[in-house]
Coordinates of C-alpha atoms in Angstrom, one line a residue:
Chain C
M1 CA -21.4 -7.4 -7.9
T2 CA -21.8 -3.9 -9.2
S3 CA -19.4 -2.3 -11.7
E4 CA -16.7 -0.4 -9.8
P5 CA -15.2 2.9 -10.8
A6 CA -11.7 2.9 -12.3
R7 CA -8.7 4.2 -10.2
S8 CA -7.5 7.7 -10.7
P9 CA -4.0 8.4 -12.0
A10 CA -2.8 9.2 -8.5
E11 CA -4.3 6.0 -7.2
N12 CA -2.7 4.0 -9.9
A13 CA 0.6 5.7 -9.2
E14 CA 0.4 4.7 -5.5
L15 CA -0.6 1.2 -6.5
A16 CA 2.4 1.0 -8.9
L17 CA 4.7 1.8 -6.0
L18 CA 3.1 -0.9 -3.9
L19 CA 3.1 -3.5 -6.7
E20 CA 6.7 -2.7 -7.5
V21 CA 8.0 -3.3 -3.9
A22 CA 5.8 -6.5 -3.7
G23 CA 7.2 -7.9 -6.9
T24 CA 9.6 -10.8 -6.0
P25 CA 12.4 -11.7 -6.6
K26 CA 13.8 -8.3 -7.6
P27 CA 17.5 -9.1 -7.0
G28 CA 19.2 -6.6 -4.8
N29 CA 16.1 -4.7 -3.8
V30 CA 13.5 -4.8 -1.1
D31 CA 10.7 -7.0 -2.2
R32 CA 7.8 -9.1 -0.7
H33 CA 10.3 -11.6 0.6
R34 CA 13.4 -9.5 1.4
D35 CA 14.4 -6.5 3.4
L36 CA 17.6 -4.6 3.3
P37 CA 19.5 -4.0 6.6
D38 CA 17.9 -0.6 7.4
L39 CA 15.3 -0.4 4.7
H40 CA 12.3 -2.6 5.2
F41 CA 9.1 -3.5 3.3
E42 CA 7.0 -1.6 5.8
H43 CA 9.0 1.6 5.0
F44 CA 8.0 1.3 1.4
L45 CA 4.3 0.8 2.3
A46 CA 4.4 4.0 4.4
G47 CA 6.3 5.8 1.7
A48 CA 3.7 5.0 -0.9
V49 CA 0.9 6.1 1.3
G50 CA 2.6 9.3 2.2
A51 CA 3.5 10.1 -1.5
R52 CA -0.1 10.1 -2.6
P53 CA -1.1 13.8 -1.8
G54 CA 1.9 14.9 -4.0
L55 CA 0.8 12.6 -6.7
E56 CA -2.8 14.1 -6.5
R57 CA -1.2 17.5 -6.9
A58 CA 0.5 16.4 -10.0
A59 CA -2.8 15.2 -11.4
E60 CA -4.5 18.4 -10.4
G61 CA -2.1 20.6 -12.4
D62 CA 0.2 22.0 -9.7
P63 CA 3.7 22.7 -10.9
V64 CA 5.6 19.5 -11.5
G65 CA 8.4 20.5 -9.1
E66 CA 6.1 21.4 -6.3
A67 CA 4.1 18.2 -6.8
F68 CA 7.3 16.2 -6.7
E69 CA 8.5 17.9 -3.6
A70 CA 5.2 17.3 -1.9
A71 CA 5.3 13.6 -2.9
V72 CA 8.8 13.2 -1.6
S73 CA 8.0 15.0 1.6
G74 CA 5.1 12.7 2.2
M75 CA 7.2 9.7 1.2
A76 CA 9.7 10.7 3.9
T77 CA 7.2 10.3 6.8
Q78 CA 8.8 6.9 7.7
R79 CA 12.1 5.8 9.2
G80 CA 13.7 4.0 6.3
G81 CA 14.9 7.1 4.5
N82 CA 14.9 7.2 0.7
T83 CA 12.4 4.6 -0.4
Q84 CA 10.9 6.0 -3.6
F85 CA 12.6 9.3 -4.6
G86 CA 13.5 7.9 -8.1
C87 CA 10.2 6.3 -8.6
L88 CA 8.4 9.5 -7.9
L89 CA 10.7 11.5 -10.2
L90 CA 9.3 9.2 -13.0
L91 CA 5.8 9.0 -11.8
V92 CA 5.0 12.7 -11.3
P93 CA 5.3 13.7 -15.0
L94 CA 3.6 10.5 -16.0
V95 CA 0.7 11.2 -13.7
R96 CA 0.4 14.7 -15.1
A97 CA 0.4 13.4 -18.7
A98 CA -2.3 10.8 -17.7
A99 CA -4.4 13.4 -16.0
E100 CA -4.2 15.5 -19.1
G101 CA -5.4 12.6 -21.2
D102 CA -2.2 11.9 -23.2
L103 CA -0.2 9.2 -21.4
S104 CA 2.1 8.7 -24.4
P105 CA 5.8 9.5 -25.2
A106 CA 4.6 12.7 -26.8
G107 CA 2.3 13.6 -24.0
V108 CA 4.9 13.2 -21.3
A109 CA 7.5 15.0 -23.4
D110 CA 5.1 18.0 -23.4
V111 CA 5.0 17.8 -19.6
V112 CA 8.8 17.7 -19.5
A113 CA 9.2 20.5 -22.0
A114 CA 6.9 22.7 -19.9
T115 CA 9.0 22.5 -16.8
T116 CA 10.5 25.7 -15.4
V117 CA 13.4 27.0 -13.4
D118 CA 11.1 27.0 -10.4
D119 CA 10.5 23.3 -11.0
A120 CA 14.3 22.7 -10.9
V121 CA 14.5 24.6 -7.6
A122 CA 11.7 22.6 -6.1
F123 CA 13.5 19.4 -7.2
Y124 CA 16.6 20.4 -5.2
R125 CA 14.3 21.2 -2.2
A126 CA 12.8 17.7 -2.5
A127 CA 16.3 16.2 -2.2
E128 CA 16.6 17.8 1.3
H129 CA 13.9 15.4 2.6
V130 CA 16.0 12.3 2.2
D131 CA 19.6 11.2 1.3
V132 CA 19.7 10.7 -2.4
A133 CA 22.5 8.7 -3.9
V134 CA 24.1 10.7 -6.7
G135 CA 27.4 10.8 -8.5
D136 CA 29.7 13.7 -8.5
P137 CA 28.4 16.5 -10.8
P138 CA 30.1 17.1 -14.2
T139 CA 33.2 19.3 -14.1
G140 CA 32.1 22.9 -14.2
A141 CA 28.8 22.1 -12.6
E142 CA 29.9 21.6 -9.0
D143 CA 27.5 24.3 -7.9
L144 CA 24.6 22.1 -9.1
D145 CA 25.5 19.1 -6.9
L146 CA 22.2 17.7 -5.7
R147 CA 23.6 17.3 -2.2
R148 CA 23.6 21.1 -1.9
G149 CA 19.8 21.0 -1.7
A150 CA 18.2 24.4 -1.6
D151 CA 21.7 26.0 -1.5
A152 CA 21.9 25.4 -5.2
E153 CA 19.1 27.7 -5.9
P154 CA 21.2 30.8 -7.0
A155 CA 23.2 28.6 -9.3
I156 CA 20.1 27.2 -10.9
R157 CA 18.6 30.6 -11.4
E158 CA 21.8 32.1 -12.7
R159 CA 21.9 29.4 -15.4
E160 CA 18.2 29.7 -16.0
L161 CA 18.1 25.9 -15.7
T162 CA 14.7 24.3 -16.1
L163 CA 14.0 20.8 -14.6
E164 CA 14.1 19.5 -18.2
G165 CA 17.5 21.1 -18.6
L166 CA 18.7 19.7 -15.4
M167 CA 17.6 16.2 -16.4
A168 CA 19.4 16.6 -19.7
L169 CA 22.6 17.4 -17.8
S170 CA 22.1 14.3 -15.5
A171 CA 20.9 11.9 -18.2
P172 CA 24.3 10.4 -19.1
A173 CA 24.8 9.2 -15.5
D174 CA 21.2 8.7 -14.3
G175 CA 18.8 6.2 -15.9
N176 CA 15.8 8.1 -14.5
A177 CA 17.0 11.5 -16.0
A178 CA 17.5 9.6 -19.3
E179 CA 13.9 8.6 -19.3
W180 CA 12.8 12.2 -18.7
V181 CA 14.6 13.5 -21.7
G182 CA 14.1 10.4 -23.9
G183 CA 10.3 10.3 -24.0
F184 CA 10.2 7.6 -21.3
E185 CA 11.1 5.1 -23.9
R186 CA 12.0 2.2 -21.6
T187 CA 9.0 2.9 -19.4
F188 CA 6.5 2.6 -22.2
A189 CA 8.2 -0.4 -23.8
T190 CA 8.3 -2.2 -20.4
A191 CA 4.6 -1.3 -19.8
E192 CA 3.7 -3.1 -23.0
R193 CA 5.7 -6.2 -22.0
V194 CA 3.9 -6.2 -18.6
L195 CA 0.5 -6.0 -20.4
A196 CA 1.5 -8.9 -22.7
D197 CA 2.8 -11.0 -19.9
E198 CA 0.6 -13.4 -17.9
G199 CA 0.0 -14.4 -14.3
P200 CA 0.0 -12.4 -11.0
V201 CA 1.0 -8.8 -11.4
T202 CA 3.8 -9.2 -8.8
D203 CA 5.4 -11.9 -10.9
R204 CA 5.1 -9.7 -14.0
A205 CA 6.8 -6.9 -12.0
A206 CA 9.7 -9.2 -11.2
R207 CA 10.1 -10.3 -14.8
A208 CA 10.0 -6.7 -16.0
F209 CA 12.7 -5.8 -13.5
L210 CA 14.9 -8.6 -14.7
D211 CA 14.5 -7.7 -18.3
L212 CA 15.3 -4.0 -17.6
L213 CA 18.4 -5.0 -15.6
A214 CA 19.6 -7.3 -18.3
D215 CA 19.0 -4.6 -20.9
R216 CA 21.3 -1.8 -19.5
P217 CA 23.6 -1.2 -16.6
D218 CA 21.8 0.1 -13.5
T219 CA 23.0 3.7 -12.9
L220 CA 22.6 3.4 -9.1
V221 CA 24.9 0.4 -9.2
T222 CA 27.3 2.5 -11.3
I223 CA 27.3 5.3 -8.8
Q224 CA 27.8 3.0 -5.8
H225 CA 30.2 0.4 -7.3
G226 CA 31.5 1.7 -10.6
E227 CA 31.0 0.8 -14.2
A228 CA 32.7 -2.6 -14.2
V229 CA 30.4 -3.9 -11.5
A230 CA 27.3 -2.4 -13.2
R231 CA 28.3 -4.2 -16.4
E232 CA 28.8 -7.4 -14.6
V233 CA 25.4 -7.1 -12.8
R234 CA 23.8 -6.6 -16.1
E235 CA 25.4 -9.7 -17.5
R236 CA 24.4 -11.8 -14.5
A237 CA 20.8 -10.6 -14.8
G238 CA 20.9 -11.5 -18.5
A239 CA 21.9 -15.0 -17.6
V240 CA 18.8 -15.6 -15.5
E241 CA 16.1 -17.6 -17.3
D242 CA 13.2 -17.5 -14.9
L243 CA 12.1 -16.3 -11.5
E244 CA 13.4 -19.4 -9.8
Q245 CA 17.0 -18.7 -11.0
A246 CA 16.4 -15.1 -10.0
E247 CA 16.0 -16.2 -6.4
A248 CA 19.6 -17.3 -6.3
L249 CA 20.7 -14.0 -7.8
A250 CA 18.7 -12.2 -5.2
E251 CA 20.7 -14.0 -2.5
E252 CA 24.0 -13.2 -4.2
F253 CA 23.2 -9.5 -4.7
A254 CA 22.1 -9.1 -1.1
A255 CA 25.4 -10.7 0.1
E256 CA 27.4 -8.4 -2.2
G257 CA 25.5 -5.2 -1.3
I258 CA 24.4 -4.7 -4.9
N259 CA 21.2 -2.6 -5.1
P260 CA 19.9 -1.9 -8.6
G261 CA 17.5 0.8 -7.4
T262 CA 17.2 2.7 -10.7
T263 CA 15.9 -0.4 -12.4
A264 CA 13.3 -0.7 -9.6
D265 CA 12.3 2.9 -10.3
L266 CA 11.7 2.1 -14.0
T267 CA 9.7 -1.0 -13.0
A268 CA 7.3 1.2 -10.9
A269 CA 6.9 3.7 -13.7
A270 CA 6.2 0.9 -16.2
L271 CA 3.6 -0.6 -13.8
F272 CA 1.9 2.7 -13.6
V273 CA 1.6 3.0 -17.4
A274 CA 0.4 -0.6 -17.6
L275 CA -2.3 0.1 -14.9
E276 CA -3.4 3.2 -16.8
R277 CA -3.6 1.0 -20.0
G278 CA -5.9 -1.5 -18.4
L279 CA -3.7 -3.9 -16.4
D280 CA -6.1 -5.7 -14.1
V281 CA -5.1 -6.4 -10.5
Chain W
M1 CA 16.6 15.9 6.9
T2 CA 13.7 18.3 7.5
S3 CA 10.9 17.5 9.9
E4 CA 8.0 15.7 8.0
P5 CA 4.3 16.2 8.6
A6 CA 2.4 13.5 10.4
R7 CA 0.0 11.3 8.4
S8 CA -3.7 12.1 8.4
P9 CA -6.2 9.7 9.9
A10 CA -7.2 8.5 6.4
E11 CA -3.6 7.9 5.5
N12 CA -3.0 6.0 8.8
A13 CA -6.1 3.9 8.1
E14 CA -4.8 3.0 4.6
L15 CA -1.4 2.2 6.1
A16 CA -3.0 0.1 8.8
L17 CA -4.6 -2.0 6.0
L18 CA -1.2 -2.4 4.3
L19 CA 0.7 -3.2 7.5
E20 CA -2.0 -5.8 8.5
V21 CA -1.7 -7.7 5.2
A22 CA 2.1 -7.5 5.3
G23 CA 2.3 -8.9 8.9
T24 CA 3.5 -12.5 8.7
P25 CA 2.8 -15.2 9.8
K26 CA -0.9 -14.6 10.3
P27 CA -2.1 -18.2 10.2
G28 CA -4.9 -18.8 7.7
N29 CA -4.8 -15.3 6.2
V30 CA -3.1 -13.7 3.2
D31 CA 0.2 -12.2 4.4
R32 CA 3.5 -11.0 3.1
H33 CA 4.5 -14.7 2.5
R34 CA 1.2 -16.4 1.7
D35 CA -1.6 -16.1 -0.8
L36 CA -5.0 -17.9 -0.7
P37 CA -6.1 -19.7 -3.8
D38 CA -8.1 -16.8 -5.3
L39 CA -7.1 -14.0 -3.0
H40 CA -3.6 -12.6 -3.4
F41 CA -1.4 -10.1 -1.7
E42 CA -1.8 -7.7 -4.6
H43 CA -5.6 -7.7 -4.3
F44 CA -5.1 -6.4 -0.8
L45 CA -2.7 -3.7 -2.0
A46 CA -5.2 -2.5 -4.6
G47 CA -8.1 -2.8 -2.0
A48 CA -6.2 -0.5 0.4
V49 CA -5.5 2.1 -2.3
G50 CA -9.1 2.1 -3.5
A51 CA -10.5 2.4 0.0
R52 CA -8.8 5.7 0.8
P53 CA -11.3 8.1 -0.7
G54 CA -14.0 6.6 1.5
L55 CA -11.7 6.9 4.5
E56 CA -11.1 10.5 3.6
R57 CA -14.9 11.0 3.5
A58 CA -15.1 9.5 7.0
A59 CA -12.5 12.0 8.2
E60 CA -14.3 14.9 6.5
G61 CA -17.6 14.2 8.4
D62 CA -19.7 12.6 5.7
P63 CA -22.3 10.2 7.1
V64 CA -20.6 7.0 8.4
G65 CA -22.7 4.7 6.2
E66 CA -21.9 6.7 3.0
A67 CA -18.2 6.8 3.8
F68 CA -18.2 3.1 4.5
E69 CA -20.0 2.4 1.2
A70 CA -17.5 4.6 -0.7
A71 CA -14.6 2.8 1.0
V72 CA -15.9 -0.6 0.1
S73 CA -16.7 0.5 -3.4
G74 CA -13.2 1.7 -3.9
M75 CA -11.8 -1.4 -2.2
A76 CA -13.7 -3.6 -4.7
T77 CA -11.8 -2.2 -7.7
Q78 CA -9.7 -5.4 -7.8
R79 CA -10.3 -8.9 -8.8
G80 CA -9.9 -10.7 -5.5
G81 CA -13.3 -9.8 -4.2
N82 CA -13.8 -9.1 -0.5
T83 CA -10.4 -8.1 0.8
Q84 CA -11.2 -5.6 3.6
F85 CA -14.9 -5.2 4.2
G86 CA -14.6 -6.1 7.9
C87 CA -11.5 -4.0 8.3
L88 CA -13.2 -1.0 6.9
L89 CA -16.3 -1.5 9.1
L90 CA -14.0 -1.0 12.0
L91 CA -11.8 1.7 10.5
V92 CA -14.5 4.1 9.4
P93 CA -15.9 5.0 12.8
L94 CA -12.3 5.0 14.2
V95 CA -11.2 7.4 11.5
R96 CA -14.1 9.6 12.3
A97 CA -13.4 9.7 16.0
A98 CA -9.7 10.4 15.3
A99 CA -10.6 13.3 12.9
E100 CA -12.9 14.7 15.6
G101 CA -10.0 14.6 18.0
D102 CA -11.2 11.9 20.4
L103 CA -9.9 8.5 19.4
S104 CA -10.9 6.8 22.6
P105 CA -13.6 4.3 23.6
A106 CA -15.9 7.2 24.5
G107 CA -15.1 9.1 21.3
V108 CA -15.8 6.2 19.0
A109 CA -18.9 5.3 21.1
D110 CA -20.2 8.8 20.3
V111 CA -19.7 8.1 16.6
V112 CA -21.5 4.8 16.9
A113 CA -24.4 6.4 18.9
A114 CA -24.9 9.0 16.2
T115 CA -25.4 6.6 13.4
T116 CA -28.8 6.7 11.6
V117 CA -31.2 4.5 9.7
D118 CA -29.7 5.9 6.5
D119 CA -26.3 4.7 7.7
A120 CA -27.8 1.2 8.1
V121 CA -29.2 1.4 4.6
A122 CA -25.8 2.4 3.2
F123 CA -24.2 -0.5 5.0
Y124 CA -26.5 -2.9 3.1
R125 CA -25.7 -1.1 -0.2
A126 CA -22.0 -1.5 0.6
A127 CA -22.5 -5.3 0.9
E128 CA -23.6 -5.4 -2.7
H129 CA -20.0 -4.6 -3.9
V130 CA -18.5 -7.8 -2.7
D131 CA -19.5 -11.2 -1.3
V132 CA -19.6 -10.9 2.4
A133 CA -19.5 -14.0 4.5
V134 CA -22.3 -13.8 7.1
G135 CA -24.2 -16.3 9.1
D136 CA -28.0 -16.8 8.9
P137 CA -29.9 -13.9 10.5
P138 CA -31.6 -14.5 13.8
T139 CA -35.1 -16.0 13.7
G140 CA -37.6 -13.2 13.0
A141 CA -35.0 -11.1 11.3
E142 CA -34.8 -12.9 8.0
D143 CA -35.7 -9.7 6.2
L144 CA -32.5 -8.2 7.5
D145 CA -30.2 -10.8 5.9
L146 CA -27.1 -8.9 4.7
R147 CA -27.1 -10.9 1.5
R148 CA -30.3 -9.1 0.5
G149 CA -28.3 -6.0 0.0
A150 CA -30.3 -2.9 -0.9
D151 CA -33.5 -5.0 -1.0
A152 CA -33.4 -5.0 2.8
E153 CA -34.0 -1.2 2.8
P154 CA -37.8 -1.3 3.5
A155 CA -37.3 -3.7 6.4
I156 CA -34.6 -1.5 7.9
R157 CA -36.8 1.6 7.6
E158 CA -39.8 -0.1 9.0
R159 CA -37.9 -1.2 12.0
E160 CA -36.2 2.3 12.3
L161 CA -33.0 0.4 12.7
T162 CA -29.8 2.5 12.9
L163 CA -26.4 1.2 12.0
E164 CA -25.7 1.0 15.8
G165 CA -28.9 -1.0 16.3
L166 CA -28.0 -3.3 13.4
M167 CA -24.6 -3.9 14.9
A168 CA -26.2 -4.7 18.3
L169 CA -28.3 -7.4 16.6
S170 CA -25.2 -8.8 14.9
A171 CA -22.8 -8.6 17.8
P172 CA -23.4 -12.1 19.3
A173 CA -22.3 -13.7 16.0
D174 CA -19.8 -11.1 14.6
G175 CA -16.7 -10.0 16.3
N176 CA -16.6 -6.8 14.4
A177 CA -20.2 -5.8 15.3
A178 CA -19.3 -6.7 18.9
E179 CA -16.5 -4.1 18.7
W180 CA -18.9 -1.5 17.4
V181 CA -21.2 -1.8 20.4
G182 CA -18.5 -2.5 23.0
G183 CA -16.5 0.7 22.7
F184 CA -13.9 -1.1 20.5
E185 CA -12.5 -2.7 23.7
R186 CA -10.3 -5.3 22.0
T187 CA -9.1 -2.8 19.4
F188 CA -7.8 -0.3 21.9
A189 CA -6.3 -3.0 24.2
T190 CA -4.5 -4.5 21.2
A191 CA -3.2 -1.1 20.1
E192 CA -1.6 -0.7 23.5
R193 CA 0.1 -4.1 23.2
V194 CA 1.4 -3.2 19.7
L195 CA 2.8 0.1 21.1
A196 CA 4.5 -1.7 24.0
D197 CA 5.9 -4.4 21.7
E198 CA 9.3 -4.1 19.9
G199 CA 10.7 -4.7 16.5
P200 CA 9.4 -4.3 13.0
V201 CA 5.7 -3.3 12.8
T202 CA 4.9 -6.2 10.6
D203 CA 6.2 -8.6 13.3
R204 CA 4.1 -6.7 15.9
A205 CA 1.1 -7.1 13.7
A206 CA 1.6 -10.9 13.5
R207 CA 2.0 -11.2 17.3
A208 CA -1.1 -9.0 17.8
F209 CA -3.1 -11.3 15.5
L210 CA -2.0 -14.4 17.4
D211 CA -2.9 -12.9 20.7
L212 CA -6.3 -11.9 19.5
L213 CA -6.9 -15.3 17.9
A214 CA -5.9 -17.1 21.2
D215 CA -8.1 -14.8 23.2
R216 CA -11.5 -15.5 21.6
P217 CA -13.0 -17.7 18.8
D218 CA -12.8 -16.0 15.4
T219 CA -16.4 -15.4 14.2
L220 CA -15.6 -15.9 10.5
V221 CA -14.3 -19.3 11.4
T222 CA -17.5 -20.0 13.3
I223 CA -19.6 -18.9 10.4
Q224 CA -17.6 -21.0 7.9
H225 CA -16.8 -24.1 10.0
G226 CA -18.9 -24.0 13.2
E227 CA -18.3 -23.3 16.9
A228 CA -16.3 -26.5 17.6
V229 CA -13.7 -25.7 14.9
A230 CA -13.5 -22.0 16.0
R231 CA -12.8 -23.1 19.6
E232 CA -10.1 -25.5 18.4
V233 CA -8.6 -22.8 16.2
R234 CA -8.4 -20.6 19.3
E235 CA -6.7 -23.3 21.3
R236 CA -4.2 -24.0 18.6
A237 CA -3.3 -20.3 18.4
G238 CA -3.0 -20.2 22.2
A239 CA -0.4 -23.0 22.1
V240 CA 1.9 -21.0 19.8
E241 CA 4.8 -19.4 21.6
D242 CA 6.5 -17.4 19.0
L243 CA 6.4 -16.4 15.3
E244 CA 8.5 -19.4 14.3
Q245 CA 5.9 -21.8 15.7
A246 CA 3.2 -19.7 14.1
E247 CA 4.8 -20.5 10.7
A248 CA 3.8 -24.2 11.2
L249 CA 0.3 -23.2 12.2
A250 CA 0.1 -21.1 9.1
E251 CA 0.8 -24.1 6.9
E252 CA -1.7 -26.2 8.8
F253 CA -4.5 -23.6 8.6
A254 CA -3.9 -23.1 4.9
A255 CA -4.1 -26.8 4.3
E256 CA -7.4 -27.0 6.3
G257 CA -9.0 -24.0 4.7
I258 CA -9.2 -22.1 8.1
N259 CA -9.4 -18.3 7.5
P260 CA -9.6 -16.3 10.8
G261 CA -10.6 -13.2 8.9
T262 CA -12.3 -11.3 11.7
T263 CA -9.1 -11.5 13.8
A264 CA -7.3 -9.9 10.8
D265 CA -9.9 -7.1 10.8
L266 CA -9.3 -6.4 14.5
T267 CA -5.5 -6.4 13.9
A268 CA -5.9 -3.7 11.2
A269 CA -8.1 -1.6 13.5
A270 CA -5.5 -2.0 16.3
L271 CA -2.7 -1.0 14.0
F272 CA -4.7 2.2 13.0
V273 CA -5.1 3.2 16.7
A274 CA -1.4 2.5 17.3
L275 CA -0.4 4.6 14.4
E276 CA -2.6 7.4 15.6
R277 CA -1.0 7.1 19.0
G278 CA 2.5 7.4 17.7
L279 CA 3.6 4.0 16.4
D280 CA 6.6 4.8 14.2
V281 CA 7.1 3.0 10.9

């Protein structure tokens, strides 16, 4: 056996997407053993493959917004719809930071701080490729509703809103945006837990998911079912002691239509950081 | 929703690798629901991600042997060992033919006919990256044993053996080599069956695998267990009427250590052709 070259940041990001969806059980999400009614494992495989050119662009130094839009556009070349929009929102700045040689909270904060109004506009264009689940915008910011897509461009430009600024507005209601403006705190902490964990990577992914879900309410669940349900979901995840118990929770969440998708996004981001920091597959 | 760009040949090849391993049940092989003792689903995910740069090189017109070696080298950046050597041997000329705009038996036969002695040498170098299961070489061709790796180079050059010539020598004992020198007949026929089939792509992959296994003895099984076992494996696959019955066969093959890996390689190749011909995921 000869020594093999390491994977590039874009390759690790794609692999993180694949390992995330393979991790099982991840209650309420598509995983190696479960599909959702119109969203299947194979859609995630195709989404990950399609996202890679955009991830490569992030590594090469293209504007973060353009790279994100390219990744989402490629991800959308499958029939399941929105498979990995949130994952990619986290991965794009992390890939950039890794390519620049500083995959740390400070390094990715620099990437976030450097985002522009054009990046924010590109983010809205990206949202036109798939249906993204979002809550209602804050009062006074109706013109920034993500569902407006590229029609929001004049409002973004008038407010001189960068992508960082947009994420700051969204952070209270969106766990991914909170990562963006909080130095990816939960991402880096979870990556270290994954590295310290043992066994197959897909089992570590499932445990990381459960820990994150028990730690804070999933904001996608909040958007879709309200705060009370999201709190209850968090409590139920916290009561799970191992992956075997999580299997039962997975059946329950599937029956109840509970989909903690933001927690899955964070899991993918943490897997990426862990891969960059030497996690062996 | 905007219209999304189609996937490139290299992207479809990587996706074919992922869909192949996700297809379940594929008795005796790693699939979405089964691992082998030291070969896990996650190794195949990492192998597919790592193979892509080599597949891109095949599409870009690099020599077939170099592209194959690059794909295998990238595939080997995981701890499971030989995940997709045989798949890549089939995919590389198919990707080249697709990139040249003629993904047909004649188009891929042209690619095969154009291979050189250098391609054969690169093929042996590729075999140094992982342990490849091969039978003993024919009498009088001991110096061409694949297990010699790059040490076989002088023998290859002395015989002026092209990669096509090498595959012709190997065809009687290796189902993948037989495809190379037979216009990829089973690959194209299976691709058409996959396209005519219905339902999730991963189910179609499993049915394609079973049809192929029932059609001819798997040559990896022959190498590992002998001709009698390979014939029996073929018969048992032929007796399976649906995926539910195949689940039982998967349990049996796992218990018996039967791994019809060449049939899995052919399935991946067929999925690639089907994707290029419009199979929707």
